[in-house]
Amino acid sequence: MDLSLTASELKFRDELRAWLKNNLPPKGAHALNAAHSAADFHGQIKDWQRKLFEGGYAGIAWPKEFGGRGATFIEQAIFQEEMALADTPETATIGQSLVGPTIIAVGSEAQKKRFLPGILSGQEVWCQGFSEPNAGSDLASLQTKATLDGDHFVINGQKIWTSFAHFADLCLLIVRTDSAAAKHKGITCLLVDMKSPGITVRPLKMMSGDSEFNEVFFSNLRVPVDRMLGKVNEGWNVAITALSNERANLGIGLYVAFKRNLDAVVEQARTLRRHGRPIIEDPVLRQKLAQAYVDLEVFRLNTARGLSTLNKTGVPGPEGSIQKLYWSELNQRNAQIAMEVLGPYGQLTDFDGGRCVYNYLRSRGNTIEAGTSEVQRNIIAQRVLGLPRSY
């Protein structure tokens, strides 16, 4: 594994840094809690995505024939790292990282022509309609039903934990089209207009204060048959393709964000005093901070290893579950350590811009979203280690 940057990769990095220097919104404009409403946040995402598109940095790993930059996986990692280092605003990540690559992989030519440009330009924001009240970790047990009526599917049911559904324009939705088939079969994937009659969205208030997740209800929603992604009753494979892309696109950027958080905690430990001495002299907390540093280095090196494999095969594999499991639990441990270092200060929303307490509360969802830790362990056991199913 040799991840030293080549001359062309260094050129790509330097050009990106120069572009970010000239185009990044002023600090504070996209800071934590700067967006006071869903409409503000929606506007920020669209504005930043449009700027990236105009600068040639939208969908950088997408093939050029579909409007992307045709960048290598190493250049994609460089892009994620530089975006995280610059602390850029959020992007329309579900569309770019999950929906777009899935449409490129299995969509019809008409679907590629219709949907891909809107994803890249930020004109259309996507959500992902997968989880249900009784089908989260066991996604294949989903019950939202679609019946064929002429040239339309008629949808009835409910989704939950649907990120950004309250302002999304479109949804990658999986539904059951054959109730008599085995649960991993009889599933179909649809591309749904969220402004269609028959859709009700209810934001869910999280303990962090965000309303990022939503309940989504479908009542006799009609979806044209030509909005089917892939083949009827073969939507499970489409869902797996989407989730593999999701889990493969996070590593480098997350490492930079986590490292920035840990560095801030170490600095606070040097500055704040408890029992008459700097907190960093507490032997128990020193051990925990050292372990956090080691864990973060393991994450960095495993990310590099995964990137090296991806660069050879070109296809994200089930190994992405190892990283998802690792970073989600690592982030929860480190957020806990940060609260222990800060003590009472950590509970103040006006201390450190509220970042520490926000990170702690938001990290609780990391081991649920994008597949729970239990789901990741099952994938690793069965698809990486080749162990028999436990149920």
CSV table of C-alpha atoms in Angstrom, one decimal:
chain,number,residue,atom,x,y,z
A,1,MET,CA,0.0,0.0,0.0
A,2,ASP,CA,1.6,3.3,-1.1
A,3,LEU,CA,-0.6,6.3,-0.7
A,4,SER,CA,2.1,8.9,-1.5
A,5,LEU,CA,0.5,11.6,-3.7
A,6,THR,CA,1.6,11.7,-7.3
A,7,ALA,CA,2.5,14.9,-9.1
A,8,SER,CA,-1.0,15.0,-10.7
A,9,GLU,CA,-2.7,14.4,-7.3
A,10,LEU,CA,-0.6,17.2,-5.7
A,11,LYS,CA,-1.7,19.5,-8.5
A,12,PHE,CA,-5.3,18.5,-8.0
A,13,ARG,CA,-5.0,19.2,-4.2
A,14,ASP,CA,-3.3,22.6,-4.7
A,15,GLU,CA,-5.9,23.7,-7.3
A,16,LEU,CA,-8.7,22.7,-4.9
A,17,ARG,CA,-7.1,24.5,-2.0
A,18,ALA,CA,-6.9,27.7,-4.1
A,19,TRP,CA,-10.5,27.3,-5.2
A,20,LEU,CA,-11.7,26.9,-1.6
A,21,LYS,CA,-9.7,29.9,-0.5
A,22,ASN,CA,-11.6,32.1,-3.0
A,23,ASN,CA,-15.0,30.5,-2.8
A,24,LEU,CA,-15.6,29.4,0.8
A,25,PRO,CA,-18.4,31.3,2.5
A,26,PRO,CA,-17.3,33.5,5.4
A,27,LYS,CA,-16.7,31.7,8.7
A,28,GLY,CA,-19.9,31.7,10.8
A,29,ALA,CA,-22.2,31.8,7.8
A,30,HIS,CA,-22.4,28.0,7.9
A,31,ALA,CA,-21.4,27.5,11.5
A,32,LEU,CA,-23.2,25.2,14.0
A,33,ASN,CA,-26.7,26.4,14.5
A,34,ALA,CA,-26.3,29.2,12.0
A,35,ALA,CA,-29.2,27.9,10.0
A,36,HIS,CA,-32.2,28.6,12.2
A,37,SER,CA,-34.8,26.8,10.1
A,38,ALA,CA,-35.2,23.9,7.6
A,39,ALA,CA,-35.6,26.5,4.9
A,40,ASP,CA,-32.3,28.2,5.9
A,41,PHE,CA,-30.5,24.9,5.9
A,42,HIS,CA,-32.0,23.8,2.6
A,43,GLY,CA,-30.9,27.1,1.1
A,44,GLN,CA,-27.3,26.7,2.4
A,45,ILE,CA,-27.1,23.2,1.0
A,46,LYS,CA,-28.3,24.3,-2.4
A,47,ASP,CA,-26.1,27.4,-2.5
A,48,TRP,CA,-22.9,25.5,-1.7
A,49,GLN,CA,-23.8,22.6,-4.0
A,50,ARG,CA,-24.3,25.1,-6.9
A,51,LYS,CA,-21.0,26.8,-6.2
A,52,LEU,CA,-19.2,23.4,-6.2
A,53,PHE,CA,-21.0,22.5,-9.5
A,54,GLU,CA,-20.0,25.8,-11.1
A,55,GLY,CA,-16.4,25.3,-9.9
A,56,GLY,CA,-16.2,21.7,-11.4
A,57,TYR,CA,-16.1,20.0,-8.0
A,58,ALA,CA,-19.6,18.4,-7.9
A,59,GLY,CA,-19.7,14.6,-8.3
A,60,ILE,CA,-15.9,14.5,-8.7
A,61,ALA,CA,-15.8,10.7,-8.8
A,62,TRP,CA,-18.7,10.4,-11.2
A,63,PRO,CA,-17.7,9.5,-14.8
A,64,LYS,CA,-17.3,12.5,-17.1
A,65,GLU,CA,-20.1,11.2,-19.4
A,66,PHE,CA,-22.6,11.8,-16.6
A,67,GLY,CA,-21.3,15.3,-15.7
A,68,GLY,CA,-18.8,14.3,-13.1
A,69,ARG,CA,-15.0,15.0,-13.0
A,70,GLY,CA,-13.9,11.4,-13.5
A,71,ALA,CA,-11.6,11.7,-10.5
A,72,THR,CA,-9.8,8.7,-9.1
A,73,PHE,CA,-10.7,7.4,-5.7
A,74,ILE,CA,-7.4,8.9,-4.4
A,75,GLU,CA,-8.5,12.3,-5.7
A,76,GLN,CA,-11.9,11.8,-4.1
A,77,ALA,CA,-10.2,11.1,-0.8
A,78,ILE,CA,-8.2,14.3,-1.2
A,79,PHE,CA,-11.4,16.2,-2.0
A,80,GLN,CA,-13.0,14.9,1.2
A,81,GLU,CA,-9.9,15.7,3.3
A,82,GLU,CA,-9.6,19.3,2.0
A,83,MET,CA,-13.3,20.0,2.4
A,84,ALA,CA,-13.1,18.8,6.0
A,85,LEU,CA,-9.9,20.8,6.7
A,86,ALA,CA,-11.6,23.9,5.3
A,87,ASP,CA,-14.7,23.2,7.4
A,88,THR,CA,-17.0,23.8,4.4
A,89,PRO,CA,-20.8,23.8,4.6
A,90,GLU,CA,-22.7,20.6,4.2
A,91,THR,CA,-23.5,19.4,0.7
A,92,ALA,CA,-26.4,17.4,-0.8
A,93,THR,CA,-24.6,14.3,0.2
A,94,ILE,CA,-27.4,11.7,-0.2
A,95,GLY,CA,-27.9,12.6,-3.8
A,96,GLN,CA,-24.2,12.7,-4.7
A,97,SER,CA,-22.9,9.8,-2.6
A,98,LEU,CA,-25.8,7.4,-2.6
A,99,VAL,CA,-28.5,8.1,-5.2
A,100,GLY,CA,-26.4,9.3,-8.1
A,101,PRO,CA,-23.9,6.4,-8.1
A,102,THR,CA,-26.9,4.0,-7.8
A,103,ILE,CA,-28.7,5.5,-10.8
A,104,ILE,CA,-25.5,5.4,-12.8
A,105,ALA,CA,-25.1,1.7,-11.9
A,106,VAL,CA,-28.6,0.4,-12.6
A,107,GLY,CA,-30.7,3.3,-13.9
A,108,SER,CA,-32.2,3.6,-17.4
A,109,GLU,CA,-30.7,6.1,-19.9
A,110,ALA,CA,-33.9,8.3,-19.4
A,111,GLN,CA,-33.4,8.2,-15.6
A,112,LYS,CA,-29.8,9.2,-15.9
A,113,LYS,CA,-30.7,12.1,-18.2
A,114,ARG,CA,-33.6,13.2,-16.0
A,115,PHE,CA,-32.0,13.0,-12.5
A,116,LEU,CA,-28.2,13.2,-12.6
A,117,PRO,CA,-27.9,16.9,-13.6
A,118,GLY,CA,-30.2,18.1,-10.8
A,119,ILE,CA,-28.1,16.1,-8.2
A,120,LEU,CA,-24.9,17.7,-9.4
A,121,SER,CA,-26.2,21.2,-9.6
A,122,GLY,CA,-28.0,21.1,-6.3
A,123,GLN,CA,-31.3,22.0,-7.9
A,124,GLU,CA,-32.8,18.8,-6.5
A,125,VAL,CA,-32.1,17.5,-3.0
A,126,TRP,CA,-32.8,13.8,-2.2
A,127,CYS,CA,-33.7,11.7,0.8
A,128,GLN,CA,-33.6,8.0,1.3
A,129,GLY,CA,-36.8,6.1,2.2
A,130,PHE,CA,-35.5,2.9,3.7
A,131,SER,CA,-36.2,2.4,7.4
A,132,GLU,CA,-39.7,1.7,8.8
A,133,PRO,CA,-41.0,1.5,12.4
A,134,ASN,CA,-40.7,-2.3,12.3
A,135,ALA,CA,-37.9,-2.6,9.7
A,136,GLY,CA,-34.8,-0.7,10.7
A,137,SER,CA,-32.0,-3.1,11.5
A,138,ASP,CA,-34.0,-5.8,9.6
A,139,LEU,CA,-34.6,-3.7,6.6
A,140,ALA,CA,-35.8,-6.6,4.5
A,141,SER,CA,-38.9,-6.8,6.7
A,142,LEU,CA,-40.2,-3.6,5.3
A,143,GLN,CA,-44.0,-3.4,4.8
A,144,THR,CA,-44.7,-0.3,2.8
A,145,LYS,CA,-46.7,-1.7,-0.1
A,146,ALA,CA,-46.8,-0.9,-3.7
A,147,THR,CA,-49.6,-2.3,-6.0
A,148,LEU,CA,-49.6,-2.0,-9.7
A,149,ASP,CA,-52.6,0.0,-11.2
A,150,GLY,CA,-52.2,0.5,-14.9
A,151,ASP,CA,-49.0,2.4,-15.5
A,152,HIS,CA,-48.6,3.5,-11.9
A,153,PHE,CA,-47.6,2.0,-8.6
A,154,VAL,CA,-49.9,2.9,-5.7
A,155,ILE,CA,-48.0,3.3,-2.5
A,156,ASN,CA,-49.3,3.0,1.1
A,157,GLY,CA,-47.2,2.7,4.3
A,158,GLN,CA,-44.8,4.6,6.5
A,159,LYS,CA,-41.0,5.3,6.6
A,160,ILE,CA,-39.1,6.7,9.6
A,161,TRP,CA,-35.7,8.2,10.4
A,162,THR,CA,-35.8,9.7,6.9
A,163,SER,CA,-33.0,12.3,6.8
A,164,PHE,CA,-33.8,15.6,5.2
A,165,ALA,CA,-37.3,14.5,4.0
A,166,HIS,CA,-38.8,17.7,5.3
A,167,PHE,CA,-37.1,19.7,2.5
A,168,ALA,CA,-36.1,17.0,0.0
A,169,ASP,CA,-37.4,17.2,-3.6
A,170,LEU,CA,-37.0,13.5,-4.4
A,171,CYS,CA,-36.8,10.2,-2.6
A,172,LEU,CA,-35.0,6.9,-3.3
A,173,LEU,CA,-37.8,4.7,-1.9
A,174,ILE,CA,-37.9,0.9,-1.5
A,175,VAL,CA,-41.3,-0.8,-1.2
A,176,ARG,CA,-42.7,-4.3,-1.1
A,177,THR,CA,-44.3,-5.4,-4.4
A,178,ASP,CA,-44.7,-9.1,-3.7
A,179,SER,CA,-45.8,-10.0,-0.2
A,180,ALA,CA,-45.7,-13.8,-1.0
A,181,ALA,CA,-42.0,-13.8,-1.9
A,182,ALA,CA,-39.1,-14.3,0.5
A,183,LYS,CA,-38.5,-11.1,2.4
A,184,HIS,CA,-35.3,-10.2,0.6
A,185,LYS,CA,-37.2,-10.7,-2.7
A,186,GLY,CA,-40.5,-9.0,-3.7
A,187,ILE,CA,-38.9,-5.5,-3.0
A,188,THR,CA,-38.8,-2.8,-5.7
A,189,CYS,CA,-36.9,0.5,-5.7
A,190,LEU,CA,-38.7,3.7,-6.9
A,191,LEU,CA,-37.6,7.3,-7.6
A,192,VAL,CA,-40.4,9.4,-6.0
A,193,ASP,CA,-41.3,13.1,-6.3
A,194,MET,CA,-41.7,14.3,-2.7
A,195,LYS,CA,-44.1,17.0,-3.9
A,196,SER,CA,-46.6,14.4,-5.1
A,197,PRO,CA,-50.1,14.2,-3.5
A,198,GLY,CA,-50.3,11.5,-0.8
A,199,ILE,CA,-47.1,12.2,1.0
A,200,THR,CA,-47.1,13.6,4.6
A,201,VAL,CA,-43.8,14.5,6.3
A,202,ARG,CA,-43.4,15.0,10.1
A,203,PRO,CA,-40.0,16.1,11.4
A,204,LEU,CA,-38.7,14.3,14.5
A,205,LYS,CA,-37.1,16.4,17.2
A,206,MET,CA,-33.8,14.9,18.2
A,207,MET,CA,-32.2,15.4,21.7
A,208,SER,CA,-29.5,17.4,20.0
A,209,GLY,CA,-32.1,20.0,19.0
A,210,ASP,CA,-32.0,19.1,15.3
A,211,SER,CA,-35.0,17.9,13.3
A,212,GLU,CA,-32.8,16.1,10.7
A,213,PHE,CA,-34.9,12.9,10.7
A,214,ASN,CA,-38.6,12.6,9.7
A,215,GLU,CA,-41.5,10.3,9.6
A,216,VAL,CA,-43.0,10.0,6.1
A,217,PHE,CA,-46.5,8.6,5.5
A,218,PHE,CA,-47.7,7.4,2.1
A,219,SER,CA,-51.5,7.3,1.4
A,220,ASN,CA,-52.4,6.2,-2.1
A,221,LEU,CA,-49.3,7.8,-3.6
A,222,ARG,CA,-49.2,7.2,-7.3
A,223,VAL,CA,-45.7,6.7,-8.9
A,224,PRO,CA,-45.3,6.2,-12.6
A,225,VAL,CA,-43.8,2.8,-13.6
A,226,ASP,CA,-41.0,4.5,-15.5
A,227,ARG,CA,-39.7,5.8,-12.1
A,228,MET,CA,-38.8,2.2,-11.1
A,229,LEU,CA,-35.0,1.9,-10.5
A,230,GLY,CA,-33.8,-1.5,-11.7
A,231,LYS,CA,-36.3,-4.4,-12.1
A,232,VAL,CA,-39.5,-5.2,-10.3
A,233,ASN,CA,-39.0,-7.4,-7.2
A,234,GLU,CA,-35.2,-6.9,-7.4
A,235,GLY,CA,-34.9,-3.8,-5.3
A,236,TRP,CA,-32.9,-5.5,-2.5
A,237,ASN,CA,-29.8,-5.5,-4.7
A,238,VAL,CA,-30.4,-1.9,-5.6
A,239,ALA,CA,-30.7,-1.0,-1.9
A,240,ILE,CA,-27.4,-2.9,-1.2
A,241,THR,CA,-25.7,-1.0,-4.0
A,242,ALA,CA,-26.9,2.3,-2.5
A,243,LEU,CA,-25.8,1.4,1.0
A,244,SER,CA,-22.4,0.2,-0.1
A,245,ASN,CA,-21.8,3.6,-1.8
A,246,GLU,CA,-23.0,5.3,1.4
A,247,ARG,CA,-20.6,3.4,3.6
A,248,ALA,CA,-17.6,3.8,1.2
A,249,ASN,CA,-17.8,7.6,1.0
A,250,LEU,CA,-17.1,8.9,4.5
A,251,GLY,CA,-13.7,7.8,5.9
A,252,ILE,CA,-11.2,10.6,5.1
A,253,GLY,CA,-13.5,13.5,5.8
A,254,LEU,CA,-14.6,11.9,9.1
A,255,TYR,CA,-11.0,11.4,10.2
A,256,VAL,CA,-10.3,15.1,9.8
A,257,ALA,CA,-13.4,16.1,11.6
A,258,PHE,CA,-12.7,13.7,14.5
A,259,LYS,CA,-9.1,14.8,14.7
A,260,ARG,CA,-10.1,18.4,14.9
A,261,ASN,CA,-12.5,17.6,17.8
A,262,LEU,CA,-9.8,15.6,19.6
A,263,ASP,CA,-7.2,18.4,19.2
A,264,ALA,CA,-9.7,20.9,20.7
A,265,VAL,CA,-10.4,18.6,23.7
A,266,VAL,CA,-6.6,18.1,24.3
A,267,GLU,CA,-6.2,21.9,24.2
A,268,GLN,CA,-9.1,22.4,26.6
A,269,ALA,CA,-7.5,19.8,29.0
A,270,ARG,CA,-4.3,21.9,29.0
A,271,THR,CA,-6.2,25.1,29.7
A,272,LEU,CA,-8.9,24.2,32.1
A,273,ARG,CA,-8.1,23.4,35.8
A,274,ARG,CA,-9.7,21.0,38.2
A,275,HIS,CA,-8.7,20.4,41.9
A,276,GLY,CA,-6.0,23.0,41.6
A,277,ARG,CA,-4.2,21.6,38.6
A,278,PRO,CA,-4.6,21.4,34.8
A,279,ILE,CA,-7.0,18.7,33.8
A,280,ILE,CA,-4.4,17.1,31.5
A,281,GLU,CA,-2.5,16.1,34.6
A,282,ASP,CA,-5.3,13.9,35.7
A,283,PRO,CA,-3.8,10.4,35.1
A,284,VAL,CA,-7.2,8.7,34.2
A,285,LEU,CA,-8.1,11.4,31.7
A,286,ARG,CA,-4.6,11.3,30.2
A,287,GLN,CA,-5.0,7.6,29.6
A,288,LYS,CA,-8.4,8.1,27.9
A,289,LEU,CA,-7.0,10.9,25.7
A,290,ALA,CA,-4.1,8.7,24.7
A,291,GLN,CA,-6.4,5.8,23.9
A,292,ALA,CA,-8.6,8.2,21.8
A,293,TYR,CA,-5.5,9.2,19.8
A,294,VAL,CA,-4.6,5.6,19.2
A,295,ASP,CA,-8.1,4.7,18.2
A,296,LEU,CA,-8.2,7.6,15.7
A,297,GLU,CA,-4.9,6.5,14.2
A,298,VAL,CA,-6.3,3.0,13.7
A,299,PHE,CA,-9.2,4.5,11.9
A,300,ARG,CA,-7.0,6.6,9.7
A,301,LEU,CA,-4.9,3.6,8.7
A,302,ASN,CA,-7.9,1.4,8.1
A,303,THR,CA,-9.4,4.1,5.9
A,304,ALA,CA,-6.1,4.2,3.9
A,305,ARG,CA,-6.2,0.4,3.6
A,306,GLY,CA,-9.8,0.5,2.4
A,307,LEU,CA,-9.0,3.3,0.0
A,308,SER,CA,-6.1,1.3,-1.4
A,309,THR,CA,-8.4,-1.8,-2.0
A,310,LEU,CA,-11.1,0.4,-3.6
A,311,ASN,CA,-8.5,1.9,-5.9
A,312,LYS,CA,-7.7,-1.6,-7.2
A,313,THR,CA,-11.2,-3.0,-7.5
A,314,GLY,CA,-13.2,0.1,-8.2
A,315,VAL,CA,-16.2,-1.4,-6.3
A,316,PRO,CA,-17.1,-0.7,-2.6
A,317,GLY,CA,-17.4,-3.9,-0.8
A,318,PRO,CA,-18.8,-5.2,2.5
A,319,GLU,CA,-15.5,-4.2,4.2
A,320,GLY,CA,-17.1,-0.7,4.4
A,321,SER,CA,-19.1,-2.1,7.3
A,322,ILE,CA,-15.9,-2.5,9.3
A,323,GLN,CA,-15.3,1.2,9.1
A,324,LYS,CA,-18.9,2.2,9.8
A,325,LEU,CA,-18.9,0.1,12.9
A,326,TYR,CA,-15.5,1.4,14.0
A,327,TRP,CA,-16.0,5.2,13.4
A,328,SER,CA,-19.5,5.3,14.9
A,329,GLU,CA,-18.5,3.7,18.2
A,330,LEU,CA,-15.2,5.6,18.3
A,331,ASN,CA,-17.0,8.9,17.9
A,332,GLN,CA,-19.3,8.1,20.8
A,333,ARG,CA,-16.4,7.2,23.0
A,334,ASN,CA,-14.5,10.4,22.2
A,335,ALA,CA,-17.6,12.5,22.7
A,336,GLN,CA,-17.9,11.0,26.1
A,337,ILE,CA,-14.2,11.7,26.9
A,338,ALA,CA,-14.7,15.3,25.8
A,339,MET,CA,-17.6,15.7,28.2
A,340,GLU,CA,-15.5,14.2,31.0
A,341,VAL,CA,-12.7,16.7,30.3
A,342,LEU,CA,-14.9,19.7,30.2
A,343,GLY,CA,-17.0,18.7,33.2
A,344,PRO,CA,-19.8,21.3,33.9
A,345,TYR,CA,-18.6,23.4,31.0
A,346,GLY,CA,-19.5,20.7,28.6
A,347,GLN,CA,-23.2,21.1,29.3
A,348,LEU,CA,-23.2,24.8,28.5
A,349,THR,CA,-24.6,25.6,25.0
A,350,ASP,CA,-22.8,28.9,25.0
A,351,PHE,CA,-19.4,27.3,25.8
A,352,ASP,CA,-17.3,26.6,22.7
A,353,GLY,CA,-20.3,27.5,20.6
A,354,GLY,CA,-22.1,24.5,22.0
A,355,ARG,CA,-20.0,22.2,19.8
A,356,CYS,CA,-19.0,19.8,22.6
A,357,VAL,CA,-22.5,19.2,23.9
A,358,TYR,CA,-23.9,19.0,20.4
A,359,ASN,CA,-21.3,16.4,19.3
A,360,TYR,CA,-22.1,14.3,22.4
A,361,LEU,CA,-25.8,14.3,21.8
A,362,ARG,CA,-25.6,13.9,18.0
A,363,SER,CA,-23.1,11.0,18.3
A,364,ARG,CA,-25.7,8.8,20.0
A,365,GLY,CA,-27.4,8.4,16.6
A,366,ASN,CA,-24.1,7.3,14.9
A,367,THR,CA,-24.6,3.6,15.8
A,368,ILE,CA,-28.2,3.6,14.5
A,369,GLU,CA,-28.0,5.6,11.2
A,370,ALA,CA,-26.7,4.0,8.0
A,371,GLY,CA,-27.2,0.5,9.6
A,372,THR,CA,-26.9,-0.2,13.3
A,373,SER,CA,-23.8,-1.7,14.9
A,374,GLU,CA,-25.7,-5.0,15.1
A,375,VAL,CA,-26.3,-5.0,11.3
A,376,GLN,CA,-22.7,-4.1,10.6
A,377,ARG,CA,-21.5,-7.0,12.7
A,378,ASN,CA,-23.8,-9.4,10.9
A,379,ILE,CA,-22.5,-8.2,7.5
A,380,ILE,CA,-18.9,-8.6,8.6
A,381,ALA,CA,-19.6,-12.1,10.0
A,382,GLN,CA,-21.4,-13.3,6.9
A,383,ARG,CA,-19.9,-11.4,4.0
A,384,VAL,CA,-16.4,-10.7,5.1
A,385,LEU,CA,-15.6,-13.7,7.4
A,386,GLY,CA,-17.9,-16.2,5.6
A,387,LEU,CA,-19.5,-17.3,8.9
A,388,PRO,CA,-22.9,-19.0,8.9
A,389,ARG,CA,-26.0,-17.0,9.6
A,390,SER,CA,-27.0,-16.8,13.2
A,391,TYR,CA,-30.8,-16.7,12.5
